[in-house]
Tab-separated table of C-alpha atoms in Angstrom:
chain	number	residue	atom	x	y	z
A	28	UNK	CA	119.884	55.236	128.477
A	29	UNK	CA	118.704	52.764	125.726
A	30	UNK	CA	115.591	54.101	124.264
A	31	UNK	CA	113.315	52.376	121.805
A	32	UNK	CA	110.396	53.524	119.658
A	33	UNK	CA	107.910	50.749	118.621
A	34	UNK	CA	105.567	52.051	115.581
A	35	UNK	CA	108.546	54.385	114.679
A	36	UNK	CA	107.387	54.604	111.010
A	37	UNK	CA	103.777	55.626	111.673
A	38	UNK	CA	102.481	58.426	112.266
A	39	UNK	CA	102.339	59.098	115.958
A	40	UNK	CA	105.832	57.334	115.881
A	41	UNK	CA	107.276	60.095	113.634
A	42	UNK	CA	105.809	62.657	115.846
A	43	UNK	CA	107.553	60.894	119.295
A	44	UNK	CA	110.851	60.679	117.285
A	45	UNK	CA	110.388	64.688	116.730
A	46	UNK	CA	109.827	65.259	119.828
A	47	UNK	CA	112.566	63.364	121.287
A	48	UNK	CA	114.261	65.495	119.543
A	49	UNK	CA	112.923	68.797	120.035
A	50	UNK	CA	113.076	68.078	123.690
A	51	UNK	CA	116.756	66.687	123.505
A	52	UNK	CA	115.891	63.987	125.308
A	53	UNK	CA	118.801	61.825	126.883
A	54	UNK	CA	119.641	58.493	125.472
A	55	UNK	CA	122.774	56.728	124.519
A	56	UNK	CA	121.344	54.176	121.836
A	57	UNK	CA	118.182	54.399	119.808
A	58	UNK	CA	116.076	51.667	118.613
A	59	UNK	CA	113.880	52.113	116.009
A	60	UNK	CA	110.946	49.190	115.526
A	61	UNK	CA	108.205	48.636	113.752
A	62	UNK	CA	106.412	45.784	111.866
A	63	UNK	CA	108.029	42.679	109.617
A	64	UNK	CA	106.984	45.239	106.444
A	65	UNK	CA	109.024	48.286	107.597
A	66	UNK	CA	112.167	45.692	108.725
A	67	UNK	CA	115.527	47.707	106.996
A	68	UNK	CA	113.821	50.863	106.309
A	69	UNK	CA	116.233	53.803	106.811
A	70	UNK	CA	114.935	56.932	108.911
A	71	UNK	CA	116.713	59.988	109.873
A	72	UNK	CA	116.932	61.427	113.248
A	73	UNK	CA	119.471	63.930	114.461
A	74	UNK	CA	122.068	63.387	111.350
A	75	UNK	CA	122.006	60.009	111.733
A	76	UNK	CA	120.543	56.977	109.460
A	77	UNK	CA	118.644	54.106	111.516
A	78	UNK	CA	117.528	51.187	110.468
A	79	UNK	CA	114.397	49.911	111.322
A	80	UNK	CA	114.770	46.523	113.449
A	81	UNK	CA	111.980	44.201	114.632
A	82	UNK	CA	109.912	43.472	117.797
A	83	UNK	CA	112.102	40.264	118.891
A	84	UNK	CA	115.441	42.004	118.170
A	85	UNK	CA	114.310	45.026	120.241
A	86	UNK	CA	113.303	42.997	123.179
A	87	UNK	CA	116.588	41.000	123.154
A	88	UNK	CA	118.519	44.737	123.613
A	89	UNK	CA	116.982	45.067	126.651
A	90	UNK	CA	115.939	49.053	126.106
A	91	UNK	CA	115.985	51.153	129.124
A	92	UNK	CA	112.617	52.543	128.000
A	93	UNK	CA	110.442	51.842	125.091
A	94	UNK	CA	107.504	54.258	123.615
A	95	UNK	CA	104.913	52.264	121.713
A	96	UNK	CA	102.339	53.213	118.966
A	97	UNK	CA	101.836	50.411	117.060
A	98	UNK	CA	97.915	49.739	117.720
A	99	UNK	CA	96.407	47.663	120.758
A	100	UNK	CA	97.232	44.136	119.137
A	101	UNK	CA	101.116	44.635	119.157
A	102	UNK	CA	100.549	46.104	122.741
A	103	UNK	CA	99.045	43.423	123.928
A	104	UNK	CA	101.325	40.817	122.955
A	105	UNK	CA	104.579	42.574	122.964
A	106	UNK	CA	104.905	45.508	125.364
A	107	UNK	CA	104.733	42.866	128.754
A	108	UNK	CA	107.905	40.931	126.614
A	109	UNK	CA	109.939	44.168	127.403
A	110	UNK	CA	108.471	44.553	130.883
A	111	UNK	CA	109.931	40.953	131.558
A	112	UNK	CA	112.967	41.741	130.006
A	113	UNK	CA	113.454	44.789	132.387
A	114	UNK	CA	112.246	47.722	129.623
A	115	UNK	CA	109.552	50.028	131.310
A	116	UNK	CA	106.761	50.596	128.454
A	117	UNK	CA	105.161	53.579	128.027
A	118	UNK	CA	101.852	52.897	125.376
A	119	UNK	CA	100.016	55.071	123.455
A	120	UNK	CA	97.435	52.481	122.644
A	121	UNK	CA	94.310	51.728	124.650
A	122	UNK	CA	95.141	48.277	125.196
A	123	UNK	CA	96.416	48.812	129.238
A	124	UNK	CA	94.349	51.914	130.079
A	125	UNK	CA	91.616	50.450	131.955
A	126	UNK	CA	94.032	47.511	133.606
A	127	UNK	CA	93.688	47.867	137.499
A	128	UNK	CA	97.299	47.130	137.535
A	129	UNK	CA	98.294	50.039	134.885
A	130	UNK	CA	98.811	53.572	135.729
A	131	UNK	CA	96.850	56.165	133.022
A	132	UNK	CA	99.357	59.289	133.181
A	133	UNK	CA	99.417	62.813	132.083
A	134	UNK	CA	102.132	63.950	134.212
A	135	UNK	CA	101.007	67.362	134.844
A	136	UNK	CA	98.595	65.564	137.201
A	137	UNK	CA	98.863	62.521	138.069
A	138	UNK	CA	103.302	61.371	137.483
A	139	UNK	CA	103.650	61.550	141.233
A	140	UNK	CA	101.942	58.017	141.405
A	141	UNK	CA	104.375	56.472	139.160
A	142	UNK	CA	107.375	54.200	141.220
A	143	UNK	CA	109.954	51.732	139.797
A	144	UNK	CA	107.556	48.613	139.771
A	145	UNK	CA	105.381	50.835	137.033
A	146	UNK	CA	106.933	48.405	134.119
A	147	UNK	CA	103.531	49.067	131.528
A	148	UNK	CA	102.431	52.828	131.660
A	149	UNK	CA	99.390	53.500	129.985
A	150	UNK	CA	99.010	57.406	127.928
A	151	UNK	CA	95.412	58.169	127.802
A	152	UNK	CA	93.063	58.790	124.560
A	153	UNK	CA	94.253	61.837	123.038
A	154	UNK	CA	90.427	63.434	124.003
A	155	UNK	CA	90.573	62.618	127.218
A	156	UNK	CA	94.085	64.086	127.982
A	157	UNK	CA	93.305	67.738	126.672
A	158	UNK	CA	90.385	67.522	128.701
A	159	UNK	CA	91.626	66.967	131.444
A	160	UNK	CA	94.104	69.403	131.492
A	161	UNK	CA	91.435	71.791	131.462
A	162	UNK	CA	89.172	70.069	133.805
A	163	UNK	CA	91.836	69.111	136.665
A	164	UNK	CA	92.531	72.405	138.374
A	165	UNK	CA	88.809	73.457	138.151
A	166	UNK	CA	88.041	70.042	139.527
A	167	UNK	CA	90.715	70.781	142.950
A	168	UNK	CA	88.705	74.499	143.270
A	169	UNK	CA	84.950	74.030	142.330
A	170	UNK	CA	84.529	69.906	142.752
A	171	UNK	CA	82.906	68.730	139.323
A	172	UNK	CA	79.316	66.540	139.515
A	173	UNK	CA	78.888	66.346	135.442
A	174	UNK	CA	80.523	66.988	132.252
A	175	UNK	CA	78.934	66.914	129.050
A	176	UNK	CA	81.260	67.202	125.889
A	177	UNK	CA	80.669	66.935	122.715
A	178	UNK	CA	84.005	66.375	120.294
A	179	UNK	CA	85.594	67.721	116.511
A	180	UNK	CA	88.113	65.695	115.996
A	181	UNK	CA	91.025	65.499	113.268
A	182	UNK	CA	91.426	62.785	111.088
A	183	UNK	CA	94.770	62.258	112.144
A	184	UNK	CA	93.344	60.578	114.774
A	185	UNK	CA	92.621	57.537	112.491
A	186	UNK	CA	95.646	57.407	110.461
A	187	UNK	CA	97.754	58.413	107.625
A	188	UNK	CA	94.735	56.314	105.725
A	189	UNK	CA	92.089	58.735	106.617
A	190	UNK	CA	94.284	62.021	105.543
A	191	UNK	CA	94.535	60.042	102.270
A	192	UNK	CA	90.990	59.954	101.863
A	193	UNK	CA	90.425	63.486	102.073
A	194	UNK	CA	93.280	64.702	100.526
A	195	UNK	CA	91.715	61.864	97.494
A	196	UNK	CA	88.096	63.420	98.296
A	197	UNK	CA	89.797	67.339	97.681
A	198	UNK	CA	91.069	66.091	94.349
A	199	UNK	CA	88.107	64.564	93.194
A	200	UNK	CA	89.840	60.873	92.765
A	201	UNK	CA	88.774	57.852	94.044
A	202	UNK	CA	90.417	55.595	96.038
A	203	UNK	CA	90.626	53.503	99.698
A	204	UNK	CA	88.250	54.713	102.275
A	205	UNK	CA	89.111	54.985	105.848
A	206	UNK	CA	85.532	55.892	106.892
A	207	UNK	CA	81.971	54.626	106.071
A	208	UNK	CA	81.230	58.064	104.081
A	209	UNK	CA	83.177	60.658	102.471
A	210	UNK	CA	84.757	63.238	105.294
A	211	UNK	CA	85.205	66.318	102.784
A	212	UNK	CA	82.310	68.501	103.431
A	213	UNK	CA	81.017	66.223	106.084
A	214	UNK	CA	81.095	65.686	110.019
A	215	UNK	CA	80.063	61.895	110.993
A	216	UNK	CA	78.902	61.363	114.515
A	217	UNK	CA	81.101	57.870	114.535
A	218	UNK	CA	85.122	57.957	116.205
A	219	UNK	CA	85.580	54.430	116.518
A	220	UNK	CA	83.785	51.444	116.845
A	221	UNK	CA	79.509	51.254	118.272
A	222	UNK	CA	78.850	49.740	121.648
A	223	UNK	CA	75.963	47.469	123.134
A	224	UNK	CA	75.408	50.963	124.730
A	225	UNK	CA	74.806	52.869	121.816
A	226	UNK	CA	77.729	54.899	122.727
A	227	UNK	CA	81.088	54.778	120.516
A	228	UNK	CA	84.429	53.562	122.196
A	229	UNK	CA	85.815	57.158	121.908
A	230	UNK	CA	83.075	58.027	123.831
A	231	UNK	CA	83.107	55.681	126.674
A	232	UNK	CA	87.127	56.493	126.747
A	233	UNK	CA	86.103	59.781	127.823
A	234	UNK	CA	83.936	58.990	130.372
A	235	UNK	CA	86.163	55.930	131.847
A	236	UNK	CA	89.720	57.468	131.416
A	237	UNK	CA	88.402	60.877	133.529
A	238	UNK	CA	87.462	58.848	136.375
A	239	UNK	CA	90.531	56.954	136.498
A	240	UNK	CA	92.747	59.491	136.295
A	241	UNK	CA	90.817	62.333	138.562
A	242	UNK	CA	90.639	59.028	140.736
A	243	UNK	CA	86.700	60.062	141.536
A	244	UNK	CA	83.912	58.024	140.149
A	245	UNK	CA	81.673	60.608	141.410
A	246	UNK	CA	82.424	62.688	138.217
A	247	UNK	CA	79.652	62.009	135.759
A	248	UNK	CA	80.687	62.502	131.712
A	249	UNK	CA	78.497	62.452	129.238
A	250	UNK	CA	80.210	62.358	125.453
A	251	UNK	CA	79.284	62.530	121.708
A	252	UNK	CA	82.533	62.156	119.311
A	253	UNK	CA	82.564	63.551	115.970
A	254	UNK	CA	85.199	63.686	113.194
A	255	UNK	CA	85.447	66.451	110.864
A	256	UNK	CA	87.742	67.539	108.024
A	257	UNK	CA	90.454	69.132	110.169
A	258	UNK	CA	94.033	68.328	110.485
A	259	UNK	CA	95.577	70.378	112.783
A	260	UNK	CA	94.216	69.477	116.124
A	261	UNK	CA	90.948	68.132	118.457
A	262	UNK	CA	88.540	70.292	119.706
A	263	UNK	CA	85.826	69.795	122.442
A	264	UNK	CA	82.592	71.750	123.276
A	265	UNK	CA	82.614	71.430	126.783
A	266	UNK	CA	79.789	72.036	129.298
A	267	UNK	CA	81.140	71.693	133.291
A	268	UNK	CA	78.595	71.663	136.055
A	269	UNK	CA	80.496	72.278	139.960
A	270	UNK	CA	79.276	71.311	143.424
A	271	UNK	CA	80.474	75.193	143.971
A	272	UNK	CA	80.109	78.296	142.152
A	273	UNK	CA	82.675	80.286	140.650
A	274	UNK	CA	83.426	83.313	138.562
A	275	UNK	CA	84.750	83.546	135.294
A	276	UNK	CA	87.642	85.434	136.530
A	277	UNK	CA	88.882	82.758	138.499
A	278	UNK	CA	88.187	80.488	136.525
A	279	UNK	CA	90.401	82.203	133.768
A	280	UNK	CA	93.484	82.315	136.262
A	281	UNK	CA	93.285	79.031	137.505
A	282	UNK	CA	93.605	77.531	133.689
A	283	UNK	CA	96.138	80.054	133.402
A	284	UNK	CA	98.191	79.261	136.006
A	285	UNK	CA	98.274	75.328	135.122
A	286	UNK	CA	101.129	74.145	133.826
A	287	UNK	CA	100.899	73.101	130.048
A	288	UNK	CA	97.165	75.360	129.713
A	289	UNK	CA	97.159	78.578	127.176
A	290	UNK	CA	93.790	80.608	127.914
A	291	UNK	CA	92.705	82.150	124.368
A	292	UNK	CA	89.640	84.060	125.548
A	293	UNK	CA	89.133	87.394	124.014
A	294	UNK	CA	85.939	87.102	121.998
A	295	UNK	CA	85.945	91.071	121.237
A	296	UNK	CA	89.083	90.641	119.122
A	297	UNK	CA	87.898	87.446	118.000
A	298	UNK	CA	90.300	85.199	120.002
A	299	UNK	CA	89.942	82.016	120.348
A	300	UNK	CA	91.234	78.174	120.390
A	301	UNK	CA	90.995	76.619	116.936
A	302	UNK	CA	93.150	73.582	115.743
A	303	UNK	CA	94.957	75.540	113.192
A	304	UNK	CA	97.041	77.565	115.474
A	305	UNK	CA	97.553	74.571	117.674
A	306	UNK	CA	98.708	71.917	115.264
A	307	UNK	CA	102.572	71.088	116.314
A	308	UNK	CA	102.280	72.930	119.552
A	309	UNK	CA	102.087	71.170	123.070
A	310	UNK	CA	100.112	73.302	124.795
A	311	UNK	CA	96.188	72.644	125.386
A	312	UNK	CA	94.281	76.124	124.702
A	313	UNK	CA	91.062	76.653	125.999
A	314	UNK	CA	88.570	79.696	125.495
A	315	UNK	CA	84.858	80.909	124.989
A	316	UNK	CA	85.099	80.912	128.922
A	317	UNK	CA	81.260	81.773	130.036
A	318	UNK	CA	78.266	80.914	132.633
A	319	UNK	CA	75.919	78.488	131.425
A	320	UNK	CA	72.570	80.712	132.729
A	321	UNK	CA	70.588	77.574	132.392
A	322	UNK	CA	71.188	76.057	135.820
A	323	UNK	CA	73.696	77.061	138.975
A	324	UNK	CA	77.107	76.633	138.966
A	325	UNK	CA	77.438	75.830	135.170
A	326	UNK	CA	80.468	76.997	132.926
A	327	UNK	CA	81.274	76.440	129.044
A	328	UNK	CA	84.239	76.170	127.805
A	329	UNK	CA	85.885	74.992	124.269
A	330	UNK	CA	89.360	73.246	123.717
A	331	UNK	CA	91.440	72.581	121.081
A	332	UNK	CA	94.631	70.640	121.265
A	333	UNK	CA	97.321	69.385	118.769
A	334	UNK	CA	95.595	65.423	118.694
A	335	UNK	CA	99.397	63.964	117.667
A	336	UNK	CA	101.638	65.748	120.354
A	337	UNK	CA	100.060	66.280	123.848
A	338	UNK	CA	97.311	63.925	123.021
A	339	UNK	CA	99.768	61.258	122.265
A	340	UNK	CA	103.811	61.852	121.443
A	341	UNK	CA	104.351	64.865	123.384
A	342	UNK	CA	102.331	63.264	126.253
A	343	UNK	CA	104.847	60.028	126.077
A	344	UNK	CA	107.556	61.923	126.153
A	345	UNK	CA	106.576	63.723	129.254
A	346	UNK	CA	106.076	60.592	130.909
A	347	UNK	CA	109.410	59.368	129.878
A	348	UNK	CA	111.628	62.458	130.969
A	349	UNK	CA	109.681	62.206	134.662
A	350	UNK	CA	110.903	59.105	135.219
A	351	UNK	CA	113.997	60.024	133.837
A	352	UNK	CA	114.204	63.045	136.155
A	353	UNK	CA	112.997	61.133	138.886
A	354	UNK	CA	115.659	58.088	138.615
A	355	UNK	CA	112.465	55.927	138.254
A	356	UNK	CA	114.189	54.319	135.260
């Protein structure tokens, strides 16, 4: 087993490589690869130096699998290179996700569709993915007609040069600026780029990538994306309405039950999801569990997940041992 990691150096890279590890996953040769700048640079992993190689030489080793996070551009032009040289891509990007052709996996719920000819496998927006972990088995009991969430999300999510901007903004110095205003003290109502729509990408991710992968374009999301000075994780206000009615109860086991879910729900001891408890966990944790009393068969809900592992690396890696496990690859 010949794995490669593309973007190996960034920051979602690091996390895969950790994970890889923490996981043991099987290989016999690793590849790390990243851009013509990081070419020769030494990393670590499991007692033993690599050096960094580029996107041509990986291609020509003909990996058995290859996990790329280098940003929709590289993903574009390099990940169907591997496919034609055999390699089955898994991306982190959100270059493939909407491609008819591509498969948008989070294997607790939707690996089963995955087969051999699956060369490009698409991992969805780190939003969308703890969302619908939380969504999916309430979806298969109660049938959902509209979601409307609202999100906090980490600036992790942008990049190593966003945590330098706050971490400049704490200390008072002045330097390069990932967003359009300072993020200390601040939440901006702006995760990526505007659209003709008024909506953000983020935002439309969320609605698109939930129909996809529930595979029901009956399921109406509405979305506002906000980022806030957190670090540890993404968290999402959630409000769910069902064709059915439920109670809380159930509701409570049926998260609880689904693989990959931690229910945190116990507001008389003040528990709780909140991103710093789940930053480097995989888990998604969901709580403040309750009836919406403003119109039938309503719940709220609020989740919090680690935006680096199970909305990206973790989620990659999950992919990557089912086909593994499978003998897809």
């Amino acid at each position: 087993m010949k794995v490669a990691v593309v973007g190996a150096t960034g920051m979602v890279g690091t996390i895969i490589l950790k994970v890889l590890e923490e996981r043991n996953f099987p290989f016999s040769e690793l590849y790390l690869v990243a851009s013509e700048r990081s070419i020769g640079t030494e990393v670590k992993f499991k007692n033993k130096t690599y050096k960094v190689i580029g996107l041509q030489e990986a291609v020509d080793l003909k990996p058995d699998l290859a996990l790329f996070s280098a940003g929709g551009d590289t993903s574009l032009e390099w990940a169907p290179k591997f496919a034609e040289n055999g390699t089955t891509v898994i991306d982190n990007s959100s270059a493939w996700r909407m491609d008819k052709t591509k498969k948008l996996i989070i294997p607790e719920i939707n690996a089963g569709e995955l087969t051999s000819e699956d060369k490009i496998i698409a991992n969805p927006n780190c939003s969308t993915i703890q969302l619908l972990m939380a969504l999916k088995p309430l979806h298969d009991k109660y049938t959902i007609k509209r979601v409307v969430v609202s999100t906090y999300q980490s600036i992790t999510g942008t990049g190593v040069k966003a945590v330098q901007q706050l971490e400049n903004e704490y200390k008072g110095a002045k330097g390069e600026m990932a967003y359009p205003y300072p993020i200390h003290k601040n939440a901006l109502p702006h995760c990526d780029v505007f659209t003709e729509n008024g909506y953000t990408k983020e935002e439309m991710k969320l609605t698109n990538e939930t129909k996809k992968i529930l595979g029901d374009d009956t399921v109406l999301v509405s979305a506002t994306a906000i980022r806030i000075p957190v670090v540890g994780g993404h968290s999402e206000s959630v409000n769910i309405q069902f064709e059915n009615d439920f109670t809380e109860g159930d509701v409570r086991r049926i998260l609880s039950d689904f693989p990959g879910v931690t229910v945190q729900d116990n507001p008389e001891l003040n528990t709780y999801p909140m991103p710093i408890y789940a930053e480097g966990k995989d888990d998604v944790f969901v709580g403040r569990i309750r009836r919406d009393y403003s119109q039938p068969n309503t719940l709220n809900m609020w989740i919090v997940a680690d935006n680096l592992r199970k909305g990206a690396a973790t989620n990659a890696v999950q992919i990557a041992e089912y086909l593994v496990e499978n003998k897809i690859v």
